[in-house]
mmCIF file of C-alpha atoms in Angstrom:
data_model
loop_
_atom_site.group_PDB
_atom_site.id
_atom_site.type_symbol
_atom_site.label_atom_id
_atom_site.label_comp_id
_atom_site.label_asym_id
_atom_site.label_seq_id
_atom_site.Cartn_x
_atom_site.Cartn_y
_atom_site.Cartn_z
ATOM 1 C CA UNK A 151 -3.806 -31.952 1.259
ATOM 2 C CA UNK A 152 -4.932 -28.731 2.884
ATOM 3 C CA UNK A 153 -7.276 -28.771 5.863
ATOM 4 C CA UNK A 154 -9.104 -25.923 4.113
ATOM 5 C CA UNK A 155 -10.082 -27.066 0.614
ATOM 6 C CA UNK A 156 -10.818 -23.490 -0.494
ATOM 7 C CA UNK A 157 -7.154 -22.581 0.060
ATOM 8 C CA UNK A 158 -5.825 -25.475 -2.002
ATOM 9 C CA UNK A 159 -4.652 -24.767 -5.525
ATOM 10 C CA UNK A 160 -6.874 -26.784 -7.921
ATOM 11 C CA UNK A 161 -4.031 -27.458 -10.380
ATOM 12 C CA UNK A 162 -1.291 -28.406 -7.922
ATOM 13 C CA UNK A 163 -0.891 -30.688 -4.939
ATOM 14 C CA UNK A 164 0.442 -27.973 -2.622
ATOM 15 C CA UNK A 165 -1.713 -25.447 -0.722
ATOM 16 C CA UNK A 166 -2.293 -21.996 -2.200
ATOM 17 C CA UNK A 167 -1.330 -20.204 1.025
ATOM 18 C CA UNK A 168 -0.033 -21.157 4.462
ATOM 19 C CA UNK A 169 -1.491 -18.119 6.207
ATOM 20 C CA UNK A 170 -4.610 -16.201 5.428
ATOM 21 C CA UNK A 171 -5.111 -12.709 6.840
ATOM 22 C CA UNK A 172 -8.444 -11.026 6.498
ATOM 23 C CA UNK A 173 -8.251 -7.275 6.325
ATOM 24 C CA UNK A 174 -10.936 -5.060 7.689
ATOM 25 C CA UNK A 175 -13.062 -2.518 5.856
ATOM 26 C CA UNK A 176 -11.712 0.627 4.237
ATOM 27 C CA UNK A 177 -13.390 3.903 5.166
ATOM 28 C CA UNK A 178 -13.205 7.164 3.248
ATOM 29 C CA UNK A 179 -12.776 10.231 5.428
ATOM 30 C CA UNK A 180 -14.047 8.185 8.388
ATOM 31 C CA UNK A 181 -17.258 7.061 6.642
ATOM 32 C CA UNK A 182 -18.243 3.688 5.231
ATOM 33 C CA UNK A 183 -17.930 3.392 1.443
ATOM 34 C CA UNK A 184 -21.256 3.066 -0.327
ATOM 35 C CA UNK A 185 -22.878 3.674 -3.683
ATOM 36 C CA UNK A 186 -25.776 5.399 -2.007
ATOM 37 C CA UNK A 187 -23.370 7.739 -0.182
ATOM 38 C CA UNK A 188 -21.591 8.541 -3.438
ATOM 39 C CA UNK A 189 -18.196 8.526 -1.773
ATOM 40 C CA UNK A 190 -16.453 5.775 -3.723
ATOM 41 C CA UNK A 191 -13.099 6.616 -5.274
ATOM 42 C CA UNK A 192 -11.711 4.734 -8.258
ATOM 43 C CA UNK A 193 -8.052 4.145 -8.988
ATOM 44 C CA UNK A 194 -8.514 6.339 -12.070
ATOM 45 C CA UNK A 195 -9.609 9.197 -9.786
ATOM 46 C CA UNK A 196 -6.453 8.787 -7.725
ATOM 47 C CA UNK A 197 -4.307 8.725 -10.868
ATOM 48 C CA UNK A 198 -5.985 11.925 -12.114
ATOM 49 C CA UNK A 199 -4.886 13.640 -8.893
ATOM 50 C CA UNK A 200 -1.276 12.721 -9.712
ATOM 51 C CA UNK A 201 -0.805 9.832 -7.293
ATOM 52 C CA UNK A 202 0.756 6.475 -8.093
ATOM 53 C CA UNK A 203 -0.790 3.093 -7.293
ATOM 54 C CA UNK A 204 2.258 2.440 -5.072
ATOM 55 C CA UNK A 205 1.242 5.420 -2.940
ATOM 56 C CA UNK A 206 -2.152 3.847 -2.348
ATOM 57 C CA UNK A 207 -0.580 0.481 -1.592
ATOM 58 C CA UNK A 208 1.727 2.034 0.990
ATOM 59 C CA UNK A 209 -1.213 3.863 2.582
ATOM 60 C CA UNK A 210 -3.056 0.563 3.074
ATOM 61 C CA UNK A 211 0.017 -1.389 4.174
ATOM 62 C CA UNK A 212 0.818 1.002 6.998
ATOM 63 C CA UNK A 213 -2.436 0.257 8.835
ATOM 64 C CA UNK A 214 -2.847 -2.725 11.151
ATOM 65 C CA UNK A 215 -4.719 -5.620 9.599
ATOM 66 C CA UNK A 216 -7.275 -5.787 12.426
ATOM 67 C CA UNK A 217 -8.292 -2.137 12.237
ATOM 68 C CA UNK A 218 -10.334 -0.230 9.704
ATOM 69 C CA UNK A 219 -8.207 1.518 7.106
ATOM 70 C CA UNK A 220 -9.176 5.144 6.649
ATOM 71 C CA UNK A 221 -8.554 6.723 3.248
ATOM 72 C CA UNK A 222 -7.915 10.457 3.345
ATOM 73 C CA UNK A 223 -6.258 12.659 0.752
ATOM 74 C CA UNK A 224 -3.834 13.932 3.411
ATOM 75 C CA UNK A 225 -2.935 10.343 4.296
ATOM 76 C CA UNK A 226 -2.341 9.565 0.631
ATOM 77 C CA UNK A 227 -0.174 12.667 0.311
ATOM 78 C CA UNK A 228 1.904 11.532 3.319
ATOM 79 C CA UNK A 229 2.197 8.019 1.867
ATOM 80 C CA UNK A 230 3.465 9.485 -1.424
ATOM 81 C CA UNK A 231 6.094 11.534 0.418
ATOM 82 C CA UNK A 232 7.145 8.467 2.422
ATOM 83 C CA UNK A 233 7.454 6.416 -0.791
ATOM 84 C CA UNK A 234 9.537 9.122 -2.464
ATOM 85 C CA UNK A 235 11.802 9.340 0.601
ATOM 86 C CA UNK A 236 12.301 5.570 0.605
ATOM 87 C CA UNK A 237 12.934 5.624 -3.131
ATOM 88 C CA UNK A 238 15.540 8.397 -2.739
ATOM 89 C CA UNK A 239 17.258 6.419 0.014
ATOM 90 C CA UNK A 240 17.325 3.333 -2.197
ATOM 91 C CA UNK A 241 18.696 5.397 -5.096
ATOM 92 C CA UNK A 242 21.505 6.724 -2.879
ATOM 93 C CA UNK A 243 22.311 3.187 -1.773
ATOM 94 C CA UNK A 244 22.455 2.065 -5.389
ATOM 95 C CA UNK A 245 24.799 4.940 -6.283
ATOM 96 C CA UNK A 246 27.183 3.943 -3.479
ATOM 97 C CA UNK A 247 27.046 0.340 -4.659
ATOM 98 C CA UNK A 248 28.009 1.486 -8.164
ATOM 99 C CA UNK A 249 31.107 3.311 -6.881
ATOM 100 C CA UNK A 250 29.676 6.712 -5.979
ATOM 101 C CA UNK A 251 30.089 8.385 -2.621
ATOM 102 C CA UNK A 252 27.952 10.290 -0.163
ATOM 103 C CA UNK A 253 28.744 13.719 1.154
ATOM 104 C CA UNK A 254 26.791 16.182 3.313
ATOM 105 C CA UNK A 255 25.126 17.663 0.227
ATOM 106 C CA UNK A 256 23.508 14.281 -0.451
ATOM 107 C CA UNK A 257 21.321 14.643 2.587
#
């Protein structure tokens, strides 16, 4: 049984998680998020701007877990470009695996 009962799965005998990391707060443009400040951003707002949820996930994953994450539109734009670059690299790898080839024009 788990030393931490809150981490134990109630329907199974094994623990829910071996490691538990607590992330820090997320700031928007360097300021704390608050209803009274009116600076909260919903996922729907991000989607309306043309961003994918994976872009937001990558933005949060690239920050250290002990530091405050800072949401900025420029940071989200950079995360989207990074995701698209990684996706293009994976697509090229898949094409090679399927019998294609790379040439200088591919880069």
